[in-house]
């Protein structure tokens, strides 16, 4: 790209049929299908290896083979884990250099630990009919063939840091989660650490690098991670988290100085852009970026752009950049011990059901809220957009074992500690009767986070409802927003009839997990249903 405006930045164009994760071709290979669960595609390990070995036969002949030792997590951290990826893709290598800690030091830590995740990858011939991503949890091994796309090919990312790590976490008593990590520093200098799980392209990166609005200019938001968190119980009973990654692999469209100032400030140098458009003078461009669309563009396929070409940048076009380039990268992001998490946020896109924010009643209710998460689909995964799907803890594409066992693993933490984080649900995407978003979002989300931080630090401003604790009138500062008390009342409203229908759908979803489904989560459905009826009778 233009070395004057974007020094050491590069544009990569993928095959037009290789632009997103392929969940229908992603498998977990276990001896028993029940261990993989209905949330995963399953194959026996022997069969999985047979399929992959046949594809790999001779596939790298004539190509350069790269061996990439990498570390997920800060150097010296007892929570960090190593891996080795063998690949024939230079694109994978340069991305891994930004997304993980690679090279000699990583190799030394792997040698010292005596164990690592084994990853084998080839782009193959990029034939969508010959594309598989196979995970072998019992062997801590991954085989990926036929795709060069990030989530399919950067094996340290979703494959290792979530699918394989989640199975290791269950066996060893920790959590590997699809979560951002931020430090929220109040005007007095107190920092409260928060982890948040949203489905891909639902605002994780924007929240991870949030700029507080002028009204809350005394607050600071420190970025530790925008995608994955590994959390262990500390000796003090609190959950301590690290970001296993070293970079950001973010969705470009919609990213601008207005929506994510700190992200844009991270991208001016040493960045890989994938499937964005490019201007005549060699600058990356995408829908939603600052300024007007230039007259001349090459689209993400490399063709001259015209008004009837569709999007200039692919909806799932990406940037890859080292986290250390973020201007608000936390000074403790590389701390080996991690940071103590005070709040866990779950969220998604719900136009009508979920209020702007609510706090769950206890840990068990928090696990239920995460397990019942649902959101509209996005371009980050191949398939139709705009449909609502269940995405528990934002882990539907990433949990490496049966969701029922995964939820029980979460529930078990309740018996292990009384110092666990508070759990909240947020919904930035509620719409009014005209289909317009009711909440301004982006930096203004700090107003909601302020209430969450207050609750974590002993604040009592909350009203109990059947679905959890809601902020009372005036608890969320709306000064400077064009928002009436009636608007806020609507944003925080709980429609009992909608929730009863939602509980029917949740109950039906849970039934799909059969006898392994935790009774405690079934009981939560009954409790909330009963509480809604009692509230209606009292009204």
Short mmCIF file of C-alpha atoms in Angstrom, two decimals:
data_model
loop_
_atom_site.label_atom_id
_atom_site.label_comp_id
_atom_site.label_asym_id
_atom_site.label_seq_id
_atom_site.Cartn_x
_atom_site.Cartn_y
_atom_site.Cartn_z
CA UNK A 1 0.00 0.00 0.00
CA UNK A 2 0.98 3.68 -0.13
CA UNK A 3 4.21 3.87 1.94
CA UNK A 4 3.65 7.54 2.77
CA UNK A 5 0.16 7.15 4.23
CA UNK A 6 0.38 3.48 5.31
CA UNK A 7 4.03 2.54 5.96
CA UNK A 8 4.73 -1.20 6.00
CA UNK A 9 1.07 -2.00 5.26
CA UNK A 10 -0.08 -4.64 2.80
CA UNK A 11 -3.29 -5.67 1.06
CA UNK A 12 -4.17 -9.34 0.63
CA UNK A 13 -6.99 -10.58 -1.60
CA UNK A 14 -8.31 -14.04 -0.87
CA UNK A 15 -10.06 -16.36 -3.28
CA UNK A 16 -13.65 -15.06 -3.72
CA UNK A 17 -14.98 -18.33 -2.29
CA UNK A 18 -12.67 -18.17 0.73
CA UNK A 19 -13.83 -15.15 2.70
CA UNK A 20 -15.22 -16.39 6.04
CA UNK A 21 -15.19 -19.20 8.56
CA UNK A 22 -16.88 -22.36 7.27
CA UNK A 23 -18.75 -23.76 10.24
CA UNK A 24 -20.40 -26.54 8.22
CA UNK A 25 -16.94 -27.89 7.31
CA UNK A 26 -15.46 -27.56 10.82
CA UNK A 27 -15.35 -30.80 12.83
CA UNK A 28 -14.56 -31.97 16.34
CA UNK A 29 -13.22 -35.53 16.28
CA UNK A 30 -13.92 -37.53 19.43
CA UNK A 31 -14.44 -41.24 20.11
CA UNK A 32 -18.01 -40.61 21.29
CA UNK A 33 -20.32 -38.30 19.33
CA UNK A 34 -22.00 -37.20 22.58
CA UNK A 35 -18.73 -35.66 23.75
CA UNK A 36 -18.71 -33.34 20.73
CA UNK A 37 -22.40 -32.64 21.23
CA UNK A 38 -25.12 -31.38 18.89
CA UNK A 39 -23.35 -28.02 18.75
CA UNK A 40 -20.48 -29.50 16.73
CA UNK A 41 -20.04 -31.43 13.51
CA UNK A 42 -18.58 -34.77 14.57
CA UNK A 43 -16.34 -37.41 13.10
CA UNK A 44 -14.43 -40.29 14.67
CA UNK A 45 -10.72 -39.47 15.03
CA UNK A 46 -9.69 -42.36 12.75
CA UNK A 47 -12.07 -41.18 10.03
CA UNK A 48 -11.05 -37.55 10.46
CA UNK A 49 -7.37 -38.37 10.06
CA UNK A 50 -8.14 -40.53 7.02
CA UNK A 51 -10.00 -37.69 5.30
CA UNK A 52 -7.28 -35.16 6.06
CA UNK A 53 -4.33 -37.42 5.28
CA UNK A 54 -5.80 -38.13 1.87
CA UNK A 55 -6.15 -34.41 1.19
CA UNK A 56 -2.67 -33.60 2.48
CA UNK A 57 -0.98 -36.27 0.34
CA UNK A 58 1.50 -34.35 -1.83
CA UNK A 59 -0.33 -31.04 -1.35
CA UNK A 60 2.79 -29.01 -0.51
CA UNK A 61 4.96 -30.38 -3.30
CA UNK A 62 6.79 -27.47 -4.93
CA UNK A 63 5.79 -25.04 -2.18
CA UNK A 64 7.72 -23.50 0.69
CA UNK A 65 6.83 -25.08 4.01
CA UNK A 66 6.88 -22.85 7.09
CA UNK A 67 7.19 -24.08 10.67
CA UNK A 68 5.77 -21.57 13.15
CA UNK A 69 6.31 -22.14 16.88
CA UNK A 70 3.96 -19.81 18.74
CA UNK A 71 2.83 -18.93 22.26
CA UNK A 72 -0.72 -18.00 23.18
CA UNK A 73 -0.52 -15.74 26.21
CA UNK A 74 2.13 -13.47 27.74
CA UNK A 75 5.67 -14.75 28.05
CA UNK A 76 6.24 -16.31 31.46
CA UNK A 77 2.54 -16.67 32.23
CA UNK A 78 1.45 -19.94 33.88
CA UNK A 79 -1.73 -19.57 31.80
CA UNK A 80 0.10 -19.38 28.44
CA UNK A 81 0.09 -22.35 26.04
CA UNK A 82 2.30 -23.17 23.09
CA UNK A 83 1.69 -24.54 19.65
CA UNK A 84 3.44 -25.29 16.38
CA UNK A 85 1.77 -24.66 13.03
CA UNK A 86 3.15 -26.16 9.83
CA UNK A 87 1.78 -24.30 6.81
CA UNK A 88 2.43 -23.59 3.14
CA UNK A 89 0.89 -20.10 3.34
CA UNK A 90 3.14 -17.04 3.75
CA UNK A 91 -0.06 -15.07 4.49
CA UNK A 92 -0.61 -17.29 7.52
CA UNK A 93 2.96 -16.76 8.71
CA UNK A 94 2.87 -12.97 8.61
CA UNK A 95 -0.54 -12.93 10.27
CA UNK A 96 0.63 -15.31 13.00
CA UNK A 97 3.56 -12.97 13.60
CA UNK A 98 1.04 -10.26 14.51
CA UNK A 99 -1.58 -12.41 16.23
CA UNK A 100 0.66 -14.56 18.46
CA UNK A 101 4.13 -14.55 19.99
CA UNK A 102 6.23 -16.56 17.56
CA UNK A 103 9.84 -17.60 17.06
CA UNK A 104 12.76 -18.64 19.22
CA UNK A 105 11.45 -17.39 22.57
CA UNK A 106 8.13 -19.12 21.98
CA UNK A 107 10.03 -22.30 21.08
CA UNK A 108 12.00 -22.11 24.34
CA UNK A 109 8.78 -21.85 26.36
CA UNK A 110 7.30 -24.79 24.45
CA UNK A 111 10.41 -26.87 25.18
CA UNK A 112 10.25 -25.92 28.87
CA UNK A 113 6.57 -26.89 29.15
CA UNK A 114 7.00 -30.18 27.30
CA UNK A 115 3.63 -29.94 25.53
CA UNK A 116 2.12 -28.04 22.65
CA UNK A 117 -0.81 -28.01 20.24
CA UNK A 118 0.06 -29.53 16.86
CA UNK A 119 -1.31 -27.70 13.82
CA UNK A 120 -1.04 -28.74 10.17
CA UNK A 121 -2.38 -26.41 7.49
CA UNK A 122 -2.39 -26.18 3.72
CA UNK A 123 -4.33 -23.91 1.42
CA UNK A 124 -4.55 -26.88 -0.93
CA UNK A 125 -6.30 -25.92 -4.16
CA UNK A 126 -8.87 -23.67 -2.39
CA UNK A 127 -11.66 -25.89 -3.67
CA UNK A 128 -14.71 -25.35 -1.40
CA UNK A 129 -15.61 -29.02 -1.92
CA UNK A 130 -12.22 -30.08 -0.52
CA UNK A 131 -12.12 -27.84 2.55
CA UNK A 132 -12.09 -29.12 6.12
CA UNK A 133 -10.99 -27.90 9.54
CA UNK A 134 -10.59 -30.87 11.90
CA UNK A 135 -9.93 -30.74 15.65
CA UNK A 136 -8.65 -33.70 17.67
CA UNK A 137 -9.01 -32.65 21.35
CA UNK A 138 -7.57 -35.86 22.82
CA UNK A 139 -4.41 -35.35 20.74
CA UNK A 140 -4.28 -31.54 21.08
CA UNK A 141 -4.08 -31.49 17.28
CA UNK A 142 -5.60 -29.48 14.43
CA UNK A 143 -5.64 -30.19 10.70
CA UNK A 144 -6.90 -27.55 8.27
CA UNK A 145 -7.05 -27.89 4.50
CA UNK A 146 -8.35 -25.85 1.59
CA UNK A 147 -8.74 -22.38 3.08
CA UNK A 148 -6.45 -19.42 3.61
CA UNK A 149 -9.02 -17.37 5.57
CA UNK A 150 -8.02 -16.21 9.05
CA UNK A 151 -10.25 -18.27 11.31
CA UNK A 152 -9.69 -21.39 9.20
CA UNK A 153 -5.95 -20.98 8.70
CA UNK A 154 -4.47 -19.05 11.64
CA UNK A 155 -4.61 -22.12 13.83
CA UNK A 156 -3.54 -20.34 17.01
CA UNK A 157 -6.72 -18.28 16.93
CA UNK A 158 -10.16 -19.93 17.08
CA UNK A 159 -8.89 -23.48 16.51
CA UNK A 160 -6.36 -23.52 19.34
CA UNK A 161 -7.35 -20.64 21.61
CA UNK A 162 -11.02 -21.66 21.74
CA UNK A 163 -11.89 -25.12 20.39
CA UNK A 164 -8.86 -27.03 21.71
CA UNK A 165 -8.32 -24.75 24.70
CA UNK A 166 -11.95 -25.07 25.83
CA UNK A 167 -11.52 -28.84 26.12
CA UNK A 168 -8.25 -28.38 28.03
CA UNK A 169 -9.94 -25.78 30.25
CA UNK A 170 -12.72 -28.19 31.15
CA UNK A 171 -10.23 -30.90 32.11
CA UNK A 172 -8.05 -28.50 34.11
CA UNK A 173 -10.68 -26.25 35.73
CA UNK A 174 -10.42 -22.96 33.84
CA UNK A 175 -12.31 -21.15 31.06
CA UNK A 176 -11.35 -20.40 27.44
CA UNK A 177 -13.85 -17.84 26.20
CA UNK A 178 -14.79 -15.73 23.17
CA UNK A 179 -14.49 -12.50 25.17
CA UNK A 180 -12.90 -9.08 25.07
CA UNK A 181 -11.08 -7.77 28.16
CA UNK A 182 -11.04 -4.10 29.17
CA UNK A 183 -9.99 -2.07 32.17
CA UNK A 184 -12.43 0.71 33.08
CA UNK A 185 -10.65 3.45 35.05
CA UNK A 186 -12.94 5.84 36.91
CA UNK A 187 -12.05 9.50 37.61
CA UNK A 188 -10.60 8.48 40.99
CA UNK A 189 -8.12 6.12 39.31
CA UNK A 190 -9.79 2.84 40.31
CA UNK A 191 -9.67 0.24 37.50
CA UNK A 192 -12.43 -2.36 37.16
CA UNK A 193 -11.73 -5.19 34.71
CA UNK A 194 -14.56 -6.49 32.55
CA UNK A 195 -14.83 -9.41 30.11
CA UNK A 196 -17.56 -9.42 27.47
CA UNK A 197 -18.88 -12.04 25.05
CA UNK A 198 -20.64 -10.92 21.87
CA UNK A 199 -20.96 -12.83 18.59
CA UNK A 200 -18.55 -11.81 15.82
CA UNK A 201 -19.23 -8.36 14.32
CA UNK A 202 -21.51 -7.34 17.21
CA UNK A 203 -19.23 -4.64 18.56
CA UNK A 204 -16.55 -6.46 20.56
CA UNK A 205 -13.66 -4.52 19.01
CA UNK A 206 -15.52 -1.22 19.34
CA UNK A 207 -16.19 -1.85 23.03
CA UNK A 208 -12.65 -3.08 23.63
CA UNK A 209 -11.26 0.26 22.38
CA UNK A 210 -14.10 2.53 23.49
CA UNK A 211 -13.53 6.29 23.81
CA UNK A 212 -15.70 7.73 26.61
CA UNK A 213 -18.01 10.57 25.57
CA UNK A 214 -17.24 14.12 26.64
CA UNK A 215 -19.78 13.86 29.46
CA UNK A 216 -17.66 11.05 30.98
CA UNK A 217 -14.27 12.40 29.95
CA UNK A 218 -12.84 11.62 33.39
CA UNK A 219 -13.10 7.92 32.57
CA UNK A 220 -10.46 5.92 30.71
CA UNK A 221 -10.85 2.60 28.90
CA UNK A 222 -7.77 0.38 28.68
CA UNK A 223 -7.66 -2.35 26.06
CA UNK A 224 -6.32 -5.80 26.96
CA UNK A 225 -7.99 -7.88 24.25
CA UNK A 226 -10.83 -7.74 21.74
CA UNK A 227 -11.66 -11.40 21.10
CA UNK A 228 -10.47 -14.16 23.45
CA UNK A 229 -10.00 -14.49 27.21
CA UNK A 230 -8.50 -17.34 29.20
CA UNK A 231 -9.68 -17.18 32.82
CA UNK A 232 -8.37 -19.08 35.84
CA UNK A 233 -9.46 -19.01 39.48
CA UNK A 234 -6.83 -17.26 41.55
CA UNK A 235 -5.87 -18.11 45.12
CA UNK A 236 -8.09 -15.19 46.17
CA UNK A 237 -11.13 -16.85 44.59
CA UNK A 238 -11.43 -14.29 41.82
CA UNK A 239 -11.31 -15.06 38.09
CA UNK A 240 -8.04 -13.84 36.59
CA UNK A 241 -7.86 -13.36 32.83
CA UNK A 242 -5.22 -13.10 30.12
CA UNK A 243 -5.62 -12.36 26.44
CA UNK A 244 -3.88 -15.27 24.70
CA UNK A 245 -3.52 -13.25 21.50
CA UNK A 246 -1.01 -10.54 20.65
CA UNK A 247 -2.97 -8.76 17.92
CA UNK A 248 -6.33 -7.76 16.54
CA UNK A 249 -8.02 -9.46 13.57
CA UNK A 250 -10.92 -7.06 13.21
CA UNK A 251 -13.80 -6.46 10.82
CA UNK A 252 -13.02 -3.40 8.68
CA UNK A 253 -16.43 -2.23 7.32
CA UNK A 254 -18.06 0.24 9.66
CA UNK A 255 -14.78 1.05 11.39
CA UNK A 256 -14.02 4.77 11.38
CA UNK A 257 -12.69 7.52 13.61
CA UNK A 258 -16.28 8.12 14.71
CA UNK A 259 -17.09 4.50 15.59
CA UNK A 260 -13.66 3.38 16.84
CA UNK A 261 -11.08 6.13 17.08
CA UNK A 262 -8.49 4.02 18.89
CA UNK A 263 -8.77 1.23 16.36
CA UNK A 264 -8.20 3.62 13.46
CA UNK A 265 -5.21 5.07 15.32
CA UNK A 266 -3.77 1.55 15.53
CA UNK A 267 -4.00 0.88 11.79
CA UNK A 268 -1.80 3.49 10.14
CA UNK A 269 1.31 1.30 9.98
CA UNK A 270 2.48 -2.33 10.09
CA UNK A 271 -0.98 -3.63 9.20
CA UNK A 272 -2.27 -6.37 6.91
CA UNK A 273 -5.58 -5.61 5.20
CA UNK A 274 -7.59 -8.51 3.78
CA UNK A 275 -10.31 -8.10 1.14
CA UNK A 276 -10.73 -4.35 1.54
CA UNK A 277 -11.01 -2.05 -1.46
CA UNK A 278 -8.03 0.11 -2.43
CA UNK A 279 -7.93 3.69 -3.70
CA UNK A 280 -6.09 4.90 -6.79
CA UNK A 281 -3.23 6.16 -4.61
CA UNK A 282 -2.86 2.86 -2.75
CA UNK A 283 -4.84 3.40 0.44
CA UNK A 284 -7.23 0.82 1.92
CA UNK A 285 -10.92 1.70 1.76
CA UNK A 286 -14.13 0.19 3.05
CA UNK A 287 -17.74 1.13 3.59
CA UNK A 288 -18.05 3.30 6.68
CA UNK A 289 -14.47 4.59 6.71
CA UNK A 290 -13.88 8.34 7.16
CA UNK A 291 -14.58 10.65 4.23
CA UNK A 292 -16.43 10.31 0.95
CA UNK A 293 -16.01 7.36 -1.37
CA UNK A 294 -13.27 8.13 -3.92
CA UNK A 295 -14.18 8.29 -7.60
CA UNK A 296 -11.77 5.48 -8.44
CA UNK A 297 -11.50 2.26 -6.46
CA UNK A 298 -10.46 -1.31 -6.97
CA UNK A 299 -12.93 -3.53 -5.14
CA UNK A 300 -12.03 -6.47 -2.92
CA UNK A 301 -11.75 -8.72 -5.96
CA UNK A 302 -9.29 -6.32 -7.64
CA UNK A 303 -11.78 -5.05 -10.22
CA UNK A 304 -12.63 -1.43 -11.03
CA UNK A 305 -15.52 -0.45 -8.77
CA UNK A 306 -18.84 0.87 -10.03
CA UNK A 307 -22.14 1.65 -8.32
CA UNK A 308 -23.64 -1.68 -9.38
CA UNK A 309 -20.64 -3.73 -8.22
CA UNK A 310 -22.01 -4.42 -4.75
CA UNK A 311 -19.85 -3.62 -1.70
CA UNK A 312 -16.39 -2.30 -2.58
CA UNK A 313 -14.90 -4.01 0.46
CA UNK A 314 -16.10 -7.48 1.38
CA UNK A 315 -18.51 -7.29 4.38
CA UNK A 316 -16.10 -9.55 6.28
CA UNK A 317 -12.92 -7.78 5.14
CA UNK A 318 -10.33 -7.60 7.90
CA UNK A 319 -7.31 -5.86 9.34
CA UNK A 320 -4.53 -7.59 11.27
CA UNK A 321 -2.43 -5.43 13.58
CA UNK A 322 -0.31 -5.88 16.71
CA UNK A 323 -2.21 -5.01 19.89
CA UNK A 324 0.78 -3.00 21.09
CA UNK A 325 0.00 -0.38 18.43
CA UNK A 326 -3.31 0.46 20.12
CA UNK A 327 -2.93 3.85 21.84
CA UNK A 328 -4.90 2.61 24.88
CA UNK A 329 -3.23 -0.81 25.16
CA UNK A 330 -3.15 -1.57 28.88
CA UNK A 331 0.15 -1.47 30.74
CA UNK A 332 -0.85 -4.76 32.40
CA UNK A 333 -1.93 -6.54 29.21
CA UNK A 334 1.30 -8.55 29.24
CA UNK A 335 1.20 -9.25 33.00
CA UNK A 336 1.84 -12.99 33.46
CA UNK A 337 -0.74 -13.27 36.24
CA UNK A 338 -3.48 -11.57 34.21
CA UNK A 339 -6.10 -9.22 35.65
CA UNK A 340 -9.01 -9.86 38.07
CA UNK A 341 -12.39 -9.83 36.34
CA UNK A 342 -15.20 -8.05 38.21
CA UNK A 343 -17.94 -8.31 35.57
CA UNK A 344 -18.82 -10.58 32.67
CA UNK A 345 -21.07 -9.14 29.97
CA UNK A 346 -23.13 -11.16 27.54
CA UNK A 347 -24.89 -9.53 24.61
CA UNK A 348 -26.10 -9.74 21.06
CA UNK A 349 -28.43 -8.14 18.54
CA UNK A 350 -32.05 -8.26 19.76
CA UNK A 351 -34.41 -5.75 18.16
CA UNK A 352 -37.26 -6.12 20.64
CA UNK A 353 -36.64 -8.54 23.51
CA UNK A 354 -33.67 -7.66 25.70
CA UNK A 355 -33.46 -4.33 27.54
CA UNK A 356 -30.41 -2.11 27.23
CA UNK A 357 -28.80 -3.70 30.29
CA UNK A 358 -29.66 -5.93 33.20
CA UNK A 359 -27.68 -7.71 35.92
CA UNK A 360 -28.36 -11.36 36.61
CA UNK A 361 -29.54 -12.40 40.06
CA UNK A 362 -26.64 -14.75 40.80
CA UNK A 363 -23.98 -16.93 39.13
CA UNK A 364 -26.43 -19.66 38.15
CA UNK A 365 -28.75 -17.12 36.55
CA UNK A 366 -25.71 -15.61 34.84
CA UNK A 367 -24.77 -18.96 33.32
CA UNK A 368 -28.37 -19.36 32.13
CA UNK A 369 -28.27 -15.90 30.55
CA UNK A 370 -25.10 -16.77 28.67
CA UNK A 371 -26.46 -20.17 27.64
CA UNK A 372 -29.66 -18.58 26.32
CA UNK A 373 -27.94 -15.86 24.28
CA UNK A 374 -29.29 -15.27 20.80
CA UNK A 375 -28.32 -12.81 18.08
CA UNK A 376 -28.82 -11.95 14.45
CA UNK A 377 -26.25 -13.61 12.19
CA UNK A 378 -23.53 -11.55 10.50
CA UNK A 379 -21.09 -11.83 7.60
CA UNK A 380 -18.35 -13.18 9.87
CA UNK A 381 -19.68 -16.68 9.26
CA UNK A 382 -20.59 -18.10 5.88
CA UNK A 383 -24.35 -18.39 5.33
CA UNK A 384 -27.45 -16.22 5.48
CA UNK A 385 -27.39 -12.90 7.32
CA UNK A 386 -30.15 -11.36 9.42
CA UNK A 387 -31.53 -14.55 10.99
CA UNK A 388 -31.67 -14.95 14.76
CA UNK A 389 -29.76 -17.92 16.08
CA UNK A 390 -28.81 -19.22 19.50
CA UNK A 391 -25.20 -18.42 20.25
CA UNK A 392 -24.48 -19.39 23.88
CA UNK A 393 -21.69 -17.31 25.41
CA UNK A 394 -20.88 -16.38 21.77
CA UNK A 395 -19.24 -19.83 21.65
CA UNK A 396 -21.53 -21.66 19.21
CA UNK A 397 -18.88 -21.88 16.48
CA UNK A 398 -16.02 -22.32 18.95
CA UNK A 399 -16.83 -24.64 21.86
CA UNK A 400 -14.80 -27.81 21.40
CA UNK A 401 -17.18 -30.12 23.27
CA UNK A 402 -20.84 -30.70 24.17
CA UNK A 403 -22.53 -27.44 25.18
CA UNK A 404 -24.40 -29.21 27.99
CA UNK A 405 -21.09 -30.26 29.55
CA UNK A 406 -19.70 -26.76 28.90
CA UNK A 407 -22.59 -25.13 30.78
CA UNK A 408 -22.15 -27.58 33.65
CA UNK A 409 -18.47 -26.63 33.74
CA UNK A 410 -19.52 -22.98 34.12
CA UNK A 411 -22.03 -23.90 36.82
CA UNK A 412 -19.36 -25.81 38.75
CA UNK A 413 -17.45 -22.57 39.32
CA UNK A 414 -20.32 -21.45 41.56
CA UNK A 415 -19.37 -24.11 44.10
CA UNK A 416 -15.66 -23.32 43.85
CA UNK A 417 -15.73 -19.64 44.78
CA UNK A 418 -17.87 -16.90 46.30
CA UNK A 419 -15.77 -14.19 44.62
CA UNK A 420 -16.88 -14.75 41.04
CA UNK A 421 -17.65 -11.83 38.71
CA UNK A 422 -21.11 -10.31 38.49
CA UNK A 423 -22.85 -11.20 35.23
CA UNK A 424 -24.73 -8.72 33.03
CA UNK A 425 -26.55 -8.76 29.70
CA UNK A 426 -26.39 -5.78 27.33
CA UNK A 427 -28.23 -5.03 24.09
CA UNK A 428 -27.05 -1.99 22.13
CA UNK A 429 -29.36 -2.89 19.24
CA UNK A 430 -32.92 -2.43 20.48
CA UNK A 431 -35.18 -0.77 17.88
CA UNK A 432 -38.27 1.42 18.07
CA UNK A 433 -41.54 0.92 16.20
CA UNK A 434 -40.03 2.57 13.11
CA UNK A 435 -37.07 0.19 13.04
CA UNK A 436 -34.53 2.75 14.26
CA UNK A 437 -31.88 1.93 16.85
CA UNK A 438 -32.92 3.51 20.13
CA UNK A 439 -29.49 3.68 21.76
CA UNK A 440 -26.64 5.68 20.14
CA UNK A 441 -24.06 3.01 20.98
CA UNK A 442 -20.31 3.27 20.37
CA UNK A 443 -18.69 5.65 22.89
CA UNK A 444 -22.02 6.35 24.58
CA UNK A 445 -21.99 2.74 25.81
CA UNK A 446 -19.70 4.09 28.53
CA UNK A 447 -22.86 5.41 30.22
CA UNK A 448 -24.05 1.83 30.65
CA UNK A 449 -20.61 0.63 31.71
CA UNK A 450 -20.58 3.34 34.41
CA UNK A 451 -23.66 1.73 35.99
CA UNK A 452 -22.10 -1.73 35.67
CA UNK A 453 -18.90 -0.55 37.38
CA UNK A 454 -20.95 1.04 40.15
CA UNK A 455 -22.76 -2.26 40.72
CA UNK A 456 -19.45 -4.12 40.86
CA UNK A 457 -18.16 -1.75 43.50
CA UNK A 458 -21.11 -1.84 45.89
CA UNK A 459 -23.62 0.52 44.27
CA UNK A 460 -27.23 -0.24 45.17
CA UNK A 461 -29.01 1.52 42.27
CA UNK A 462 -31.00 -1.42 40.91
CA UNK A 463 -34.58 -2.64 40.63
CA UNK A 464 -35.30 -6.36 40.80
CA UNK A 465 -37.42 -7.77 37.97
CA UNK A 466 -38.20 -11.35 36.85
CA UNK A 467 -35.28 -11.27 34.39
CA UNK A 468 -32.73 -9.60 36.71
CA UNK A 469 -31.72 -6.25 38.17
CA UNK A 470 -32.41 -3.20 35.98
CA UNK A 471 -31.11 0.34 36.42
CA UNK A 472 -33.78 2.55 38.04
CA UNK A 473 -34.86 5.81 36.43
CA UNK A 474 -31.93 8.21 36.30
CA UNK A 475 -29.28 5.60 37.11
CA UNK A 476 -27.87 5.80 33.59
CA UNK A 477 -26.62 9.31 32.82
CA UNK A 478 -28.27 10.53 29.61
CA UNK A 479 -27.15 14.15 29.89
CA UNK A 480 -26.40 15.51 26.42
CA UNK A 481 -28.30 12.77 24.61
CA UNK A 482 -31.50 13.43 22.71
CA UNK A 483 -33.30 10.92 24.85
CA UNK A 484 -36.36 11.44 27.03
CA UNK A 485 -37.25 9.57 30.19
CA UNK A 486 -39.92 7.82 28.12
CA UNK A 487 -37.25 6.67 25.67
CA UNK A 488 -35.17 5.22 28.50
CA UNK A 489 -38.25 3.58 29.95
CA UNK A 490 -38.85 1.90 26.60
CA UNK A 491 -35.17 0.87 26.33
CA UNK A 492 -35.38 -0.82 29.73
CA UNK A 493 -38.87 -2.28 29.35
CA UNK A 494 -39.51 -5.98 29.97
CA UNK A 495 -42.35 -7.29 27.80
CA UNK A 496 -43.68 -10.33 29.67
CA UNK A 497 -45.39 -11.85 26.62
CA UNK A 498 -42.21 -11.61 24.53
CA UNK A 499 -40.21 -13.16 27.35
CA UNK A 500 -42.67 -16.03 27.76
CA UNK A 501 -42.28 -16.82 24.05
CA UNK A 502 -38.52 -16.52 24.41
CA UNK A 503 -38.57 -18.99 27.32
CA UNK A 504 -40.52 -21.43 25.14
CA UNK A 505 -37.78 -21.19 22.51
CA UNK A 506 -35.00 -21.50 25.10
CA UNK A 507 -36.68 -24.56 26.61
CA UNK A 508 -36.99 -26.14 23.17
CA UNK A 509 -33.33 -25.37 22.46
CA UNK A 510 -32.22 -26.92 25.76
CA UNK A 511 -34.21 -30.09 25.01
CA UNK A 512 -31.88 -30.72 22.09
CA UNK A 513 -29.10 -31.55 24.56
CA UNK A 514 -31.00 -34.44 26.12
CA UNK A 515 -29.98 -36.04 29.40
CA UNK A 516 -26.70 -34.11 29.61
CA UNK A 517 -28.57 -30.80 29.92
CA UNK A 518 -27.92 -29.33 33.41
CA UNK A 519 -31.06 -29.44 35.54
CA UNK A 520 -30.12 -26.07 37.06
CA UNK A 521 -30.58 -24.34 33.71
CA UNK A 522 -33.93 -26.04 33.07
CA UNK A 523 -34.97 -24.82 36.53
CA UNK A 524 -34.04 -21.26 35.58
CA UNK A 525 -36.61 -21.38 32.76
CA UNK A 526 -39.29 -22.40 35.27
CA UNK A 527 -38.21 -19.77 37.80
CA UNK A 528 -38.31 -16.89 35.31
CA UNK A 529 -41.61 -18.07 33.83
CA UNK A 530 -43.16 -18.16 37.30
CA UNK A 531 -41.70 -14.77 38.25
CA UNK A 532 -43.13 -13.19 35.09
CA UNK A 533 -46.60 -14.56 35.90
CA UNK A 534 -46.38 -13.35 39.51
CA UNK A 535 -45.31 -9.89 38.36
CA UNK A 536 -48.22 -9.75 35.92
CA UNK A 537 -50.69 -10.74 38.65
CA UNK A 538 -49.24 -8.17 41.05
CA UNK A 539 -49.61 -5.47 38.39
#
